[in-house]
Amino acid sequence: MNEEQIRHYGDALYEAWLARRTIPPLVEQAPEITLDDAYRIQQRYVARRLQAGETIVGKKIGATSKPVQDFLGVFQPDFGQLTSGMVYQEGDTLPLDTLIQPKAEAELAFVLKDDLQGPGVTAMDVIRATDYVVPCFEIVDSRITDWKIRIQDTVADNASCGVYVLGKTKGDPRRLDITLAGMVLEKNGELYSTGVGAAVQGSPANAVAWLANTLGERGIPFKAGEVILSGSQSALVPVADGDELVCTVGGLGSCRVKFAGRSAA
């Protein structure tokens, strides 16, 4: 794709996000789109958000676990940029009218104390560079109609980033076995799904190392203080007005989020 096309599709995604509406899949609009094109479109989309006043506060890994891959029909990891407008804290009520077609996933967030840049980053490097981990929810959202996506669509759409909610309980990954720690997800007081850290690329730290190395090839570092979402350990959960989700990580603690309002779709 040439630069004019990249700008066109990046701007289309930004405007869809702004207006809370969807656009047809990019793989239908431009069948020739490559994965590299999609990441360039993502850069344009994110750049528009930064121009409007947001800042980069971290990164996310997407499509790391089998349940999420099966739902999306996407069978390789991808990544996106986290911006300051996406951040919620445990205890906040999340307004669904800011989203289009949201779904929640439970995962582990890493908060870094040191910079980290690939290539050559290992899981142990990730652990050493991490200040603490917290349970969290990522609320994924798609600007693509009916979640009808292929890998190029979700990558261009900033890995289907919506918003995220960080739990308050901090854990030391040097003392917590994040690979074997189980996760329980409850929806409105009932068990919804269970998971374990090993479901995410063998370990959440492996997934974060993969992202550090993948971004390193593009000259993008992790920065101290950034939040890294390591990938879902749960099935995707549809959410609606009045729903409450709680995810609990063994040996760490829980994260709770309530939803109010109605999403656009």
mmCIF file of C-alpha atoms in Angstrom:
data_model
loop_
_atom_site.group_PDB
_atom_site.id
_atom_site.type_symbol
_atom_site.label_atom_id
_atom_site.label_comp_id
_atom_site.label_asym_id
_atom_site.label_seq_id
_atom_site.Cartn_x
_atom_site.Cartn_y
_atom_site.Cartn_z
ATOM 1 C CA MET A 1 0.000 0.000 0.000
ATOM 2 C CA ASN A 2 1.153 3.531 -0.673
ATOM 3 C CA GLU A 3 1.194 6.269 1.973
ATOM 4 C CA GLU A 4 -2.078 7.775 0.770
ATOM 5 C CA GLN A 5 -3.874 4.464 1.324
ATOM 6 C CA ILE A 6 -2.266 4.027 4.740
ATOM 7 C CA ARG A 7 -3.471 7.474 5.798
ATOM 8 C CA HIS A 8 -6.934 6.812 4.374
ATOM 9 C CA TYR A 9 -7.540 3.618 6.314
ATOM 10 C CA GLY A 10 -5.870 4.898 9.494
ATOM 11 C CA ASP A 11 -8.050 7.994 9.390
ATOM 12 C CA ALA A 12 -11.145 5.871 8.692
ATOM 13 C CA LEU A 13 -10.483 3.796 11.814
ATOM 14 C CA TYR A 14 -9.840 6.903 13.916
ATOM 15 C CA GLU A 15 -13.057 8.522 12.705
ATOM 16 C CA ALA A 16 -14.994 5.304 13.375
ATOM 17 C CA TRP A 17 -13.602 5.238 16.926
ATOM 18 C CA LEU A 18 -14.502 8.897 17.413
ATOM 19 C CA ALA A 19 -18.054 8.446 16.108
ATOM 20 C CA ARG A 20 -18.617 5.049 17.801
ATOM 21 C CA ARG A 21 -19.443 3.307 14.542
ATOM 22 C CA THR A 22 -17.972 0.503 12.461
ATOM 23 C CA ILE A 23 -16.516 0.197 8.990
ATOM 24 C CA PRO A 24 -16.367 -2.826 6.638
ATOM 25 C CA PRO A 25 -13.403 -5.185 7.030
ATOM 26 C CA LEU A 26 -10.211 -3.821 5.500
ATOM 27 C CA VAL A 27 -9.516 -7.213 3.906
ATOM 28 C CA GLU A 28 -12.728 -6.672 1.904
ATOM 29 C CA GLN A 29 -12.014 -3.046 1.064
ATOM 30 C CA ALA A 30 -8.382 -3.747 0.103
ATOM 31 C CA PRO A 31 -7.778 -7.493 -0.450
ATOM 32 C CA GLU A 32 -4.095 -6.814 -1.125
ATOM 33 C CA ILE A 33 -3.459 -5.566 2.432
ATOM 34 C CA THR A 34 -0.448 -7.196 4.103
ATOM 35 C CA LEU A 35 0.398 -7.529 7.791
ATOM 36 C CA ASP A 36 3.058 -4.848 7.404
ATOM 37 C CA ASP A 37 0.453 -2.553 5.805
ATOM 38 C CA ALA A 38 -1.814 -3.222 8.771
ATOM 39 C CA TYR A 39 0.832 -2.178 11.306
ATOM 40 C CA ARG A 40 1.472 1.007 9.328
ATOM 41 C CA ILE A 41 -2.269 1.722 9.392
ATOM 42 C CA GLN A 42 -2.235 1.117 13.149
ATOM 43 C CA GLN A 43 0.544 3.681 13.505
ATOM 44 C CA ARG A 44 -1.536 6.245 11.628
ATOM 45 C CA TYR A 45 -4.650 5.514 13.712
ATOM 46 C CA VAL A 46 -2.726 5.804 16.990
ATOM 47 C CA ALA A 47 -0.958 8.951 15.750
ATOM 48 C CA ARG A 48 -4.352 10.598 15.254
ATOM 49 C CA ARG A 49 -5.248 9.832 18.871
ATOM 50 C CA LEU A 50 -1.923 11.275 20.053
ATOM 51 C CA GLN A 51 -2.488 14.396 17.981
ATOM 52 C CA ALA A 52 -5.802 14.804 19.834
ATOM 53 C CA GLY A 53 -3.978 14.886 23.185
ATOM 54 C CA GLU A 54 -3.541 11.305 24.373
ATOM 55 C CA THR A 55 -0.166 9.786 25.304
ATOM 56 C CA ILE A 56 1.287 6.271 25.040
ATOM 57 C CA VAL A 57 1.142 4.521 28.435
ATOM 58 C CA GLY A 58 1.929 0.945 27.427
ATOM 59 C CA LYS A 59 1.436 -1.917 25.000
ATOM 60 C CA LYS A 60 -0.834 -4.931 24.678
ATOM 61 C CA ILE A 61 -0.488 -8.400 23.258
ATOM 62 C CA GLY A 62 -3.526 -9.846 21.543
ATOM 63 C CA ALA A 63 -4.702 -13.240 20.321
ATOM 64 C CA THR A 64 -2.364 -15.228 22.568
ATOM 65 C CA SER A 65 -4.717 -17.910 23.921
ATOM 66 C CA LYS A 66 -6.679 -20.573 22.080
ATOM 67 C CA PRO A 67 -10.204 -19.453 23.156
ATOM 68 C CA VAL A 68 -9.569 -15.944 21.853
ATOM 69 C CA GLN A 69 -7.887 -17.187 18.663
ATOM 70 C CA ASP A 70 -10.818 -19.523 17.973
ATOM 71 C CA PHE A 71 -13.363 -16.742 18.473
ATOM 72 C CA LEU A 72 -11.527 -14.250 16.281
ATOM 73 C CA GLY A 73 -10.307 -16.693 13.650
ATOM 74 C CA VAL A 74 -6.840 -15.213 14.224
ATOM 75 C CA PHE A 75 -4.086 -17.742 14.899
ATOM 76 C CA GLN A 76 -1.016 -15.665 15.669
ATOM 77 C CA PRO A 77 -0.318 -13.008 18.318
ATOM 78 C CA ASP A 78 -0.520 -9.332 17.508
ATOM 79 C CA PHE A 79 0.083 -6.113 19.405
ATOM 80 C CA GLY A 80 -1.311 -2.662 19.958
ATOM 81 C CA GLN A 81 -0.523 0.582 21.768
ATOM 82 C CA LEU A 82 -2.205 1.576 25.032
ATOM 83 C CA THR A 83 -3.102 5.245 25.337
ATOM 84 C CA SER A 84 -3.980 7.432 28.292
ATOM 85 C CA GLY A 85 -7.633 7.576 27.243
ATOM 86 C CA MET A 86 -8.036 3.816 27.728
ATOM 87 C CA VAL A 87 -7.196 3.610 31.436
ATOM 88 C CA TYR A 88 -9.663 2.721 34.201
ATOM 89 C CA GLN A 89 -8.998 1.647 37.774
ATOM 90 C CA GLU A 90 -10.706 -1.023 39.826
ATOM 91 C CA GLY A 91 -13.786 0.482 41.448
ATOM 92 C CA ASP A 92 -14.642 2.612 38.411
ATOM 93 C CA THR A 93 -17.944 1.975 36.656
ATOM 94 C CA LEU A 94 -17.185 1.568 32.987
ATOM 95 C CA PRO A 95 -19.527 3.519 30.678
ATOM 96 C CA LEU A 96 -20.504 1.288 27.757
ATOM 97 C CA ASP A 97 -21.666 4.250 25.683
ATOM 98 C CA THR A 98 -17.998 5.001 24.995
ATOM 99 C CA LEU A 99 -17.641 1.660 23.180
ATOM 100 C CA ILE A 100 -19.094 0.000 20.081
ATOM 101 C CA GLN A 101 -19.227 -3.806 20.472
ATOM 102 C CA PRO A 102 -17.229 -4.567 23.634
ATOM 103 C CA LYS A 103 -16.120 -7.901 25.050
ATOM 104 C CA ALA A 104 -14.098 -8.414 28.220
ATOM 105 C CA GLU A 105 -11.102 -10.649 28.812
ATOM 106 C CA ALA A 106 -9.196 -11.293 32.037
ATOM 107 C CA GLU A 107 -5.416 -11.206 32.091
ATOM 108 C CA LEU A 108 -2.272 -10.192 33.924
ATOM 109 C CA ALA A 109 -0.781 -6.713 33.545
ATOM 110 C CA PHE A 110 2.954 -6.059 33.994
ATOM 111 C CA VAL A 111 4.061 -2.625 35.203
ATOM 112 C CA LEU A 112 7.710 -2.010 34.332
ATOM 113 C CA LYS A 113 10.402 -0.416 36.498
ATOM 114 C CA ASP A 114 13.112 -0.534 33.803
ATOM 115 C CA ASP A 115 13.305 0.047 30.061
ATOM 116 C CA LEU A 116 13.405 -3.107 27.978
ATOM 117 C CA GLN A 117 14.237 -3.418 24.299
ATOM 118 C CA GLY A 118 14.588 -6.419 22.028
ATOM 119 C CA PRO A 119 15.806 -8.372 20.258
ATOM 120 C CA GLY A 120 17.213 -10.949 22.661
ATOM 121 C CA VAL A 121 14.802 -10.336 25.551
ATOM 122 C CA THR A 122 13.992 -13.457 27.607
ATOM 123 C CA ALA A 123 11.209 -14.218 30.067
ATOM 124 C CA MET A 124 13.713 -13.746 32.907
ATOM 125 C CA ASP A 125 14.631 -10.311 31.528
ATOM 126 C CA VAL A 126 10.935 -9.438 31.666
ATOM 127 C CA ILE A 127 10.652 -10.579 35.286
ATOM 128 C CA ARG A 128 13.728 -8.548 36.281
ATOM 129 C CA ALA A 129 12.393 -5.419 34.536
ATOM 130 C CA THR A 130 8.933 -5.694 36.126
ATOM 131 C CA ASP A 131 8.011 -3.603 39.143
ATOM 132 C CA TYR A 132 4.818 -5.554 39.851
ATOM 133 C CA VAL A 133 1.946 -7.442 38.246
ATOM 134 C CA VAL A 134 -1.787 -6.905 38.781
ATOM 135 C CA PRO A 135 -4.927 -8.749 37.661
ATOM 136 C CA CYS A 136 -6.795 -6.754 35.070
ATOM 137 C CA PHE A 137 -9.563 -6.707 32.522
ATOM 138 C CA GLU A 138 -9.081 -5.614 28.962
ATOM 139 C CA ILE A 139 -12.303 -4.575 27.276
ATOM 140 C CA VAL A 140 -11.621 -5.239 23.622
ATOM 141 C CA ASP A 141 -13.666 -3.411 21.014
ATOM 142 C CA SER A 142 -13.711 -3.494 17.247
ATOM 143 C CA ARG A 143 -14.239 -0.753 14.734
ATOM 144 C CA ILE A 144 -14.825 -3.530 12.164
ATOM 145 C CA THR A 145 -18.461 -4.468 11.533
ATOM 146 C CA ASP A 146 -19.692 -7.499 13.524
ATOM 147 C CA TRP A 147 -16.149 -8.479 14.578
ATOM 148 C CA LYS A 148 -15.741 -9.882 11.066
ATOM 149 C CA ILE A 149 -11.965 -9.707 11.204
ATOM 150 C CA ARG A 150 -8.813 -11.300 9.921
ATOM 151 C CA ILE A 151 -5.366 -10.672 11.363
ATOM 152 C CA GLN A 152 -4.866 -7.615 9.134
ATOM 153 C CA ASP A 153 -8.118 -6.055 10.377
ATOM 154 C CA THR A 154 -7.411 -6.409 14.082
ATOM 155 C CA VAL A 155 -3.794 -5.268 13.702
ATOM 156 C CA ALA A 156 -4.821 -2.142 11.781
ATOM 157 C CA ASP A 157 -7.487 -1.514 14.434
ATOM 158 C CA ASN A 158 -4.769 -1.276 17.119
ATOM 159 C CA ALA A 159 -5.239 -4.936 18.090
ATOM 160 C CA SER A 160 -8.917 -4.227 18.800
ATOM 161 C CA CYS A 161 -8.031 -2.084 21.826
ATOM 162 C CA GLY A 162 -10.930 -0.659 23.760
ATOM 163 C CA VAL A 163 -10.123 0.180 27.379
ATOM 164 C CA TYR A 164 -8.595 -1.640 30.328
ATOM 165 C CA VAL A 165 -9.119 -1.852 34.088
ATOM 166 C CA LEU A 166 -6.208 -2.409 36.479
ATOM 167 C CA GLY A 167 -6.701 -4.228 39.774
ATOM 168 C CA LYS A 168 -5.393 -2.742 43.015
ATOM 169 C CA THR A 169 -3.562 -5.820 44.335
ATOM 170 C CA LYS A 170 0.115 -5.748 43.351
ATOM 171 C CA GLY A 171 2.250 -8.877 43.203
ATOM 172 C CA ASP A 172 5.962 -9.531 42.801
ATOM 173 C CA PRO A 173 6.519 -11.831 39.788
ATOM 174 C CA ARG A 174 9.744 -13.028 41.409
ATOM 175 C CA ARG A 175 7.671 -14.544 44.236
ATOM 176 C CA LEU A 176 4.471 -15.452 42.388
ATOM 177 C CA ASP A 177 4.418 -18.374 39.952
ATOM 178 C CA ILE A 178 2.634 -16.526 37.160
ATOM 179 C CA THR A 179 2.845 -19.597 34.908
ATOM 180 C CA LEU A 180 0.939 -21.948 37.203
ATOM 181 C CA ALA A 181 -1.270 -19.415 38.993
ATOM 182 C CA GLY A 182 -4.902 -20.156 38.183
ATOM 183 C CA MET A 183 -7.460 -17.534 37.177
ATOM 184 C CA VAL A 184 -11.190 -17.685 37.892
ATOM 185 C CA LEU A 185 -13.590 -15.368 36.068
ATOM 186 C CA GLU A 186 -17.062 -14.718 37.465
ATOM 187 C CA LYS A 187 -19.899 -12.857 35.767
ATOM 188 C CA ASN A 188 -22.687 -11.543 37.987
ATOM 189 C CA GLY A 189 -21.671 -13.898 40.793
ATOM 190 C CA GLU A 190 -21.535 -17.049 38.662
ATOM 191 C CA LEU A 191 -18.504 -18.920 37.386
ATOM 192 C CA TYR A 192 -17.876 -18.019 33.744
ATOM 193 C CA SER A 193 -14.471 -19.519 32.942
ATOM 194 C CA THR A 194 -11.187 -20.673 34.423
ATOM 195 C CA GLY A 195 -7.670 -20.294 33.091
ATOM 196 C CA VAL A 196 -4.003 -20.436 33.951
ATOM 197 C CA GLY A 197 -0.940 -18.379 33.056
ATOM 198 C CA ALA A 198 0.498 -21.241 31.006
ATOM 199 C CA ALA A 199 -2.370 -20.783 28.500
ATOM 200 C CA VAL A 200 -0.702 -17.575 27.328
ATOM 201 C CA GLN A 201 2.258 -18.630 25.176
ATOM 202 C CA GLY A 202 3.395 -21.031 27.926
ATOM 203 C CA SER A 203 3.659 -18.132 30.410
ATOM 204 C CA PRO A 204 2.609 -14.480 30.489
ATOM 205 C CA ALA A 205 6.311 -13.577 30.773
ATOM 206 C CA ASN A 206 6.977 -15.424 27.493
ATOM 207 C CA ALA A 207 4.273 -13.382 25.806
ATOM 208 C CA VAL A 208 5.756 -10.121 27.090
ATOM 209 C CA ALA A 209 9.237 -11.211 25.942
ATOM 210 C CA TRP A 210 7.804 -12.022 22.497
ATOM 211 C CA LEU A 211 6.340 -8.528 22.310
ATOM 212 C CA ALA A 212 9.562 -6.861 23.473
ATOM 213 C CA ASN A 213 11.470 -8.680 20.740
ATOM 214 C CA THR A 214 8.847 -8.054 18.064
ATOM 215 C CA LEU A 215 8.741 -4.337 18.865
ATOM 216 C CA GLY A 216 12.535 -4.260 19.137
ATOM 217 C CA GLU A 217 12.728 -5.280 15.491
ATOM 218 C CA ARG A 218 10.692 -2.150 14.737
ATOM 219 C CA GLY A 219 12.863 0.046 16.969
ATOM 220 C CA ILE A 220 10.166 0.438 19.622
ATOM 221 C CA PRO A 221 11.262 -0.031 23.266
ATOM 222 C CA PHE A 222 9.333 -0.732 26.436
ATOM 223 C CA LYS A 223 9.691 2.229 28.789
ATOM 224 C CA ALA A 224 9.900 2.193 32.593
ATOM 225 C CA GLY A 225 6.447 2.874 34.016
ATOM 226 C CA GLU A 226 4.595 1.406 31.055
ATOM 227 C CA VAL A 227 1.790 -1.113 31.454
ATOM 228 C CA ILE A 228 2.052 -4.282 29.361
ATOM 229 C CA LEU A 229 -1.098 -6.377 28.965
ATOM 230 C CA SER A 230 0.110 -9.940 28.536
ATOM 231 C CA GLY A 231 -2.860 -11.576 26.807
ATOM 232 C CA SER A 232 -6.155 -13.115 27.809
ATOM 233 C CA GLN A 233 -6.382 -16.092 30.153
ATOM 234 C CA SER A 234 -10.164 -16.261 29.733
ATOM 235 C CA ALA A 235 -12.799 -16.655 27.090
ATOM 236 C CA LEU A 236 -14.181 -13.406 25.684
ATOM 237 C CA VAL A 237 -17.139 -12.208 27.754
ATOM 238 C CA PRO A 238 -20.014 -10.175 26.264
ATOM 239 C CA VAL A 239 -20.969 -7.327 28.599
ATOM 240 C CA ALA A 240 -24.115 -5.223 29.036
ATOM 241 C CA ASP A 241 -25.646 -2.655 31.365
ATOM 242 C CA GLY A 242 -25.536 -3.795 34.996
ATOM 243 C CA ASP A 243 -23.019 -6.602 34.514
ATOM 244 C CA GLU A 244 -20.250 -7.102 37.059
ATOM 245 C CA LEU A 245 -17.107 -9.137 36.379
ATOM 246 C CA VAL A 246 -14.540 -10.373 38.874
ATOM 247 C CA CYS A 247 -11.304 -12.149 37.966
ATOM 248 C CA THR A 248 -9.224 -13.742 40.703
ATOM 249 C CA VAL A 249 -5.617 -14.864 40.253
ATOM 250 C CA GLY A 250 -4.369 -17.485 42.714
ATOM 251 C CA GLY A 251 -1.783 -16.078 45.120
ATOM 252 C CA LEU A 252 -2.326 -12.534 43.864
ATOM 253 C CA GLY A 253 -5.863 -11.207 44.261
ATOM 254 C CA SER A 254 -8.764 -9.997 42.196
ATOM 255 C CA CYS A 255 -9.990 -7.245 39.894
ATOM 256 C CA ARG A 256 -13.616 -6.148 39.756
ATOM 257 C CA VAL A 257 -15.424 -4.029 37.180
ATOM 258 C CA LYS A 258 -19.030 -2.903 36.701
ATOM 259 C CA PHE A 259 -20.643 -1.778 33.459
ATOM 260 C CA ALA A 260 -23.336 0.816 32.880
ATOM 261 C CA GLY A 261 -25.093 2.172 29.822
ATOM 262 C CA ARG A 262 -25.415 0.810 26.318
ATOM 263 C CA SER A 263 -22.765 0.276 23.686
ATOM 264 C CA ALA A 264 -23.247 1.562 20.163
ATOM 265 C CA ALA A 265 -23.804 -1.797 18.449
#
